[in-house]
Amino acid sequence: MRRIVITGASGYLGTRVVDLLRYKYDVFAIVRRSVKESFENVTYVEADLSKPWSPQELPVAVDGVIHLAQARDYRKFPDKATEIFAVNTTATALLLDYARRAGASSFILASTGGVYGEIRDTITSATPINPPAGDLGYYFRTKLAAEMLAHSYSGLMSINVLRPFFIYGPGQPDDRLVGRIIDSVRTGRKIQLAGEDGICLNPIYIDDAVDIIDALIDRPGTRVLNVAGPDAITIRYIAQVAGEILGRVPQFEKVSHQSGRIVADHLPMADLLARPLVEFDVGLAAAIDQIKNQ
C-alpha cells in the first residue's frame, strides 16, 4: 500500500484527513503527544514540531507528505515566536527535505488565507500578499515563508499550497471563529461586531476541506489554492442563524464603525472537486446539531 505522512494528525482537520485516507494509504500520523482515540491501520509518530526533532522515525520511502500542523500558541507573539517559527517554517523545511529523500511525488502544505490581509475585492490566488501587522502578522509571515520554501521544490515533486478560510463544522473547537460564535450564542455572551454586521467572510465546511486534500494527493502540478466556501456571510448573519437553530437571541456589541471583508474565490476549488461545496446554512446546522445531541 502507498505511504502517506500527515502532520497535525490530531488536530481538527488532521483527524478527519487521517480517518479518510487510512482506507487508501498506509498512513504515518505525526502527533504532538499520544492520542486518546486512535484509528486502526494508522502508525502514530510522536513528535513536538515546536522543539528540535528529526524525521528519522518516518519511513525511508514515502509517496506523499501532508503538512497540516500549525503552532498551538499562534496568537502569542512575541513570547512564543520561536515555537511558532519552528512549527510553521522550520518543520516545513525539514519535511520538504525528508519528502525529497524519501522519493515523495506530492507535498501538500496547509498555509492560511490570512496572508492576504483584509481585501475589499474578492481574493484570488493572484491577489497581492499583504499580511496585517499586529500579533497575528508574525504567524502569517511564518506561513508565507513556508510557502516560499515549498515552491523551491516544485521541480522535484508536486507542490500544493492550501490557504484555508475559516474551516468550520461538527466538532469544531470553540476557540475558532464559527465555533466561538455558536458557543457565544448558546451561552448568552456578547458577540463583538465591527460596524453594523461585522466582518464579511466565506467559511469552508470541514468535509470540503478534507475532500480537496484527498483530491490533490495524486494530482500532478504545483498550485496555490484558496480553500473557501460558496457563501459570503457576516458575523451577524452567523449569529442570527445559530440563534434560530438554538432557539436563542444573539447578544451583540459594536466595537467600531468600520467592518472588513475577507472573501475568497471558491470556484477553482469547486472545479477541482467537480461538485458543489456545502452551503453555509447546511454546514452550520450540522455543527449545531452535533452540539445539541451531545
Coordinates of C-alpha atoms in Angstrom, one line a residue:
M1 CA 0.0 0.0 0.0
R2 CA 1.2 3.5 -0.8
R3 CA 2.6 5.5 2.2
I4 CA 1.5 9.0 3.3
V5 CA 2.9 11.1 6.2
I6 CA 0.5 13.5 7.8
T7 CA 1.4 16.2 10.4
G8 CA -1.1 17.9 12.7
A9 CA -2.8 14.5 12.6
S10 CA -4.6 15.0 16.0
G11 CA -6.0 18.5 15.0
Y12 CA -9.5 19.3 13.8
L13 CA -8.6 19.0 10.1
G14 CA -5.9 16.4 10.5
T15 CA -8.0 13.9 12.4
R16 CA -10.5 13.8 9.6
V17 CA -7.9 13.6 6.9
V18 CA -6.3 10.6 8.7
D19 CA -9.7 9.0 9.1
L20 CA -10.4 9.3 5.3
L21 CA -7.0 8.4 4.0
R22 CA -6.3 5.3 6.2
Y23 CA -8.5 3.3 4.0
K24 CA -6.5 4.2 0.9
Y25 CA -2.9 4.6 2.2
D26 CA -0.5 3.3 4.8
V27 CA -0.7 6.4 7.0
F28 CA 2.0 7.7 9.3
A29 CA 0.4 10.3 11.5
I30 CA 2.6 12.8 13.4
V31 CA 1.1 13.9 16.7
R32 CA 2.5 16.1 19.4
R33 CA 1.5 13.5 22.1
S34 CA -0.3 10.2 22.2
V35 CA -3.9 10.4 21.1
K36 CA -6.8 9.2 23.4
E37 CA -8.7 7.6 20.5
S38 CA -6.5 6.2 17.7
F39 CA -7.6 4.9 14.4
E40 CA -6.9 1.3 13.2
N41 CA -4.4 0.9 10.4
V42 CA -2.5 4.1 11.3
T43 CA 1.0 4.4 12.6
Y44 CA 1.3 7.2 15.1
V45 CA 4.6 9.0 15.5
E46 CA 5.0 11.3 18.5
A47 CA 7.0 14.5 17.7
D48 CA 6.7 18.0 19.1
L49 CA 7.5 20.1 16.0
S50 CA 8.0 23.2 18.2
K51 CA 11.2 21.6 19.5
P52 CA 14.2 20.1 17.8
W53 CA 13.2 16.9 16.1
S54 CA 14.2 14.6 13.2
P55 CA 12.2 12.7 10.6
Q56 CA 14.2 9.6 11.4
E57 CA 11.2 7.7 12.8
L58 CA 9.4 8.2 9.4
P59 CA 9.6 5.6 6.7
V60 CA 12.6 5.7 4.4
A61 CA 10.3 5.7 1.3
V62 CA 7.0 7.7 1.1
D63 CA 4.6 8.7 -1.7
G64 CA 3.3 11.9 -0.2
V65 CA 3.6 14.3 2.7
I66 CA 0.6 16.4 4.0
H67 CA 1.8 19.1 6.4
L68 CA -1.2 20.3 8.4
A69 CA 0.4 21.2 11.7
Q70 CA 0.2 24.7 13.0
A71 CA 1.6 26.3 16.1
R72 CA -0.8 25.9 19.1
D73 CA 0.2 29.3 20.5
Y74 CA 0.0 31.2 17.2
R75 CA -1.5 34.2 18.8
K76 CA 1.2 34.6 21.5
F77 CA 3.7 36.7 19.7
P78 CA 6.4 37.6 20.7
D79 CA 6.5 35.2 23.7
K80 CA 6.1 32.1 21.6
A81 CA 7.8 33.4 18.4
T82 CA 10.5 30.7 18.3
E83 CA 7.9 27.9 18.7
I84 CA 5.7 29.5 16.0
F85 CA 8.6 29.7 13.6
A86 CA 9.7 26.1 14.4
V87 CA 6.3 24.6 13.6
N88 CA 5.3 26.7 10.6
T89 CA 8.7 27.2 9.0
T90 CA 11.5 25.0 10.3
A91 CA 9.3 21.9 10.3
T92 CA 8.3 22.7 6.7
A93 CA 12.0 22.8 5.7
L94 CA 12.7 19.5 7.4
L95 CA 9.7 17.8 5.9
L96 CA 10.4 19.0 2.4
D97 CA 13.9 17.7 2.6
Y98 CA 12.6 14.4 4.0
A99 CA 10.0 14.2 1.2
R100 CA 12.7 14.6 -1.4
R101 CA 15.0 12.0 0.1
A102 CA 12.1 9.6 0.6
G103 CA 11.0 9.9 -3.0
A104 CA 7.7 11.6 -2.5
S105 CA 5.8 12.7 -5.6
S106 CA 3.4 15.0 -3.7
F107 CA 3.7 17.6 -0.9
I108 CA 0.6 19.4 0.4
L109 CA 1.1 22.4 2.7
A110 CA -1.6 24.0 4.8
S111 CA -0.9 27.7 4.9
T112 CA -3.6 30.3 5.7
G113 CA -5.8 32.8 4.0
G114 CA -4.6 35.3 6.5
V115 CA -1.5 36.0 4.3
Y116 CA -3.7 38.3 2.1
G117 CA -4.9 40.6 4.9
E118 CA -8.3 42.3 4.5
I119 CA -9.1 42.9 0.9
R120 CA -12.2 44.7 -0.4
D121 CA -12.2 42.8 -3.6
T122 CA -12.8 39.0 -3.9
I123 CA -9.5 37.3 -3.2
T124 CA -7.9 35.1 -5.8
S125 CA -4.6 33.3 -5.8
A126 CA -3.2 36.2 -7.8
T127 CA -4.2 38.8 -5.2
P128 CA -1.2 40.6 -3.8
I129 CA 0.1 39.3 -0.4
N130 CA -0.3 41.8 2.4
P131 CA -0.2 40.2 5.9
P132 CA -1.5 42.5 8.5
A133 CA 0.6 43.9 11.3
G134 CA 0.0 43.0 14.9
D135 CA 0.4 39.8 16.8
L136 CA -1.0 37.6 14.1
G137 CA 1.2 39.2 11.5
Y138 CA 4.2 37.1 12.7
Y139 CA 2.1 33.9 12.3
F140 CA 1.0 34.8 8.8
R141 CA 4.6 35.6 7.8
T142 CA 6.0 32.3 9.1
K143 CA 3.3 30.5 7.0
L144 CA 4.3 32.7 4.0
A145 CA 7.9 31.8 4.5
A146 CA 6.9 28.1 4.5
E147 CA 5.1 28.6 1.2
M148 CA 8.2 30.1 -0.4
L149 CA 10.3 27.1 0.8
A150 CA 7.8 24.7 -0.6
H151 CA 7.8 26.3 -4.1
S152 CA 11.5 25.8 -4.3
Y153 CA 10.8 22.1 -4.5
S154 CA 8.3 22.4 -7.4
G155 CA 10.7 20.9 -9.8
L156 CA 11.1 17.8 -7.7
M157 CA 7.6 16.9 -6.7
S158 CA 4.0 18.3 -7.0
I159 CA 3.5 21.1 -4.5
N160 CA 0.1 22.2 -3.4
V161 CA -0.2 25.1 -1.1
L162 CA -3.7 25.5 0.5
R163 CA -4.9 28.7 2.1
P164 CA -7.9 27.9 4.2
F165 CA -10.5 30.5 5.1
F166 CA -12.2 29.8 8.5
I167 CA -12.8 26.0 8.5
Y168 CA -15.9 25.0 10.5
G169 CA -18.2 22.1 11.1
P170 CA -19.2 19.4 13.6
G171 CA -16.8 19.0 16.4
Q172 CA -15.0 22.3 15.8
P173 CA -13.3 23.7 19.0
D174 CA -15.0 26.8 20.4
D175 CA -11.7 28.8 20.2
R176 CA -12.2 29.0 16.4
L177 CA -14.3 31.7 14.8
V178 CA -17.6 29.9 13.9
G179 CA -17.3 27.6 16.9
R180 CA -16.8 30.6 19.1
I181 CA -19.8 32.4 17.7
I182 CA -22.0 29.3 18.2
D183 CA -20.8 29.0 21.8
S184 CA -21.4 32.7 22.5
V185 CA -25.0 32.4 21.2
R186 CA -25.6 29.3 23.3
T187 CA -24.2 30.8 26.5
G188 CA -25.6 34.4 26.0
R189 CA -22.2 36.1 25.7
K190 CA -21.9 39.2 23.7
I191 CA -20.6 38.9 20.2
Q192 CA -18.4 41.8 19.0
L193 CA -19.2 43.4 15.7
A194 CA -17.0 45.7 13.7
G195 CA -19.6 48.1 12.1
E196 CA -23.2 47.1 11.8
D197 CA -22.8 43.5 10.8
G198 CA -19.2 42.6 11.4
I199 CA -16.6 41.2 9.0
C200 CA -17.8 39.5 5.8
L201 CA -16.2 36.1 5.0
N202 CA -16.9 32.8 3.4
P203 CA -16.0 29.9 5.7
I204 CA -15.2 26.4 4.4
Y205 CA -17.0 23.3 5.6
I206 CA -14.8 20.7 7.1
D207 CA -15.8 17.9 4.7
D208 CA -15.0 20.1 1.7
A209 CA -11.6 20.9 3.2
V210 CA -10.8 17.2 3.7
D211 CA -12.0 16.2 0.2
I212 CA -9.8 18.8 -1.5
I213 CA -6.8 17.4 0.2
D214 CA -7.8 13.9 -0.9
A215 CA -8.3 15.2 -4.5
L216 CA -4.9 16.8 -4.6
I217 CA -2.7 13.9 -3.4
D218 CA -2.4 12.3 -6.8
R219 CA -3.0 15.4 -8.9
P220 CA 0.2 16.4 -10.7
G221 CA 1.4 20.0 -10.8
T222 CA 2.0 22.9 -8.5
R223 CA -0.7 25.3 -7.4
V224 CA -1.8 27.7 -4.7
L225 CA -5.4 27.2 -3.8
N226 CA -7.8 29.2 -1.7
V227 CA -9.9 26.9 0.4
A228 CA -13.1 28.8 0.9
G229 CA -16.9 28.2 1.0
P230 CA -19.6 29.3 -1.5
D231 CA -21.4 31.8 0.7
A232 CA -20.2 35.2 1.7
I233 CA -21.8 36.0 5.1
T234 CA -21.3 38.3 8.0
I235 CA -20.6 37.7 11.7
R236 CA -24.1 39.0 12.5
Y237 CA -25.6 36.5 10.0
I238 CA -23.7 33.6 11.5
A239 CA -25.0 34.5 15.0
Q240 CA -28.6 35.0 13.8
V241 CA -28.8 31.7 12.0
A242 CA -27.2 30.0 15.0
G243 CA -29.7 31.7 17.3
E244 CA -32.6 30.4 15.2
I245 CA -31.4 26.9 15.4
L246 CA -30.6 27.1 19.1
G247 CA -33.7 29.0 20.0
R248 CA -31.8 31.9 21.5
V249 CA -31.4 35.6 20.7
P250 CA -27.8 36.6 20.0
Q251 CA -26.3 39.4 22.0
F252 CA -24.1 41.9 20.1
E253 CA -21.6 44.6 21.0
K254 CA -20.4 47.1 18.4
V255 CA -16.7 47.8 18.7
S256 CA -16.0 50.0 15.7
H257 CA -17.8 51.8 12.8
Q258 CA -15.9 50.0 10.0
S259 CA -16.3 46.4 9.0
G260 CA -13.9 44.4 6.9
R261 CA -14.1 41.8 4.2
I262 CA -12.2 38.5 3.7
V263 CA -13.9 36.7 0.9
A264 CA -12.0 34.3 -1.4
D265 CA -12.9 33.0 -4.8
H266 CA -14.2 29.4 -4.2
L267 CA -14.7 28.4 -7.8
P268 CA -11.2 26.9 -8.5
M269 CA -11.6 24.6 -5.5
A270 CA -15.1 23.6 -6.6
D271 CA -13.8 22.9 -10.1
L272 CA -11.2 20.5 -8.7
L273 CA -13.8 18.7 -6.6
A274 CA -16.2 18.6 -9.5
R275 CA -19.2 19.1 -7.2
P276 CA -20.9 21.9 -5.3
L277 CA -19.5 22.9 -2.0
V278 CA -21.6 22.7 1.2
E279 CA -23.8 25.7 1.7
F280 CA -23.1 27.6 4.9
D281 CA -26.5 27.2 6.4
V282 CA -26.4 23.5 5.9
G283 CA -22.9 23.2 7.4
L284 CA -23.8 25.4 10.4
A285 CA -26.9 23.3 11.1
A286 CA -24.8 20.1 11.1
A287 CA -22.3 21.7 13.5
I288 CA -25.0 22.8 15.9
D289 CA -26.9 19.5 15.7
Q290 CA -23.9 17.7 17.0
I291 CA -23.7 20.0 19.9
K292 CA -27.4 19.6 20.7
N293 CA -27.0 15.8 20.6
Q294 CA -24.1 15.6 22.9

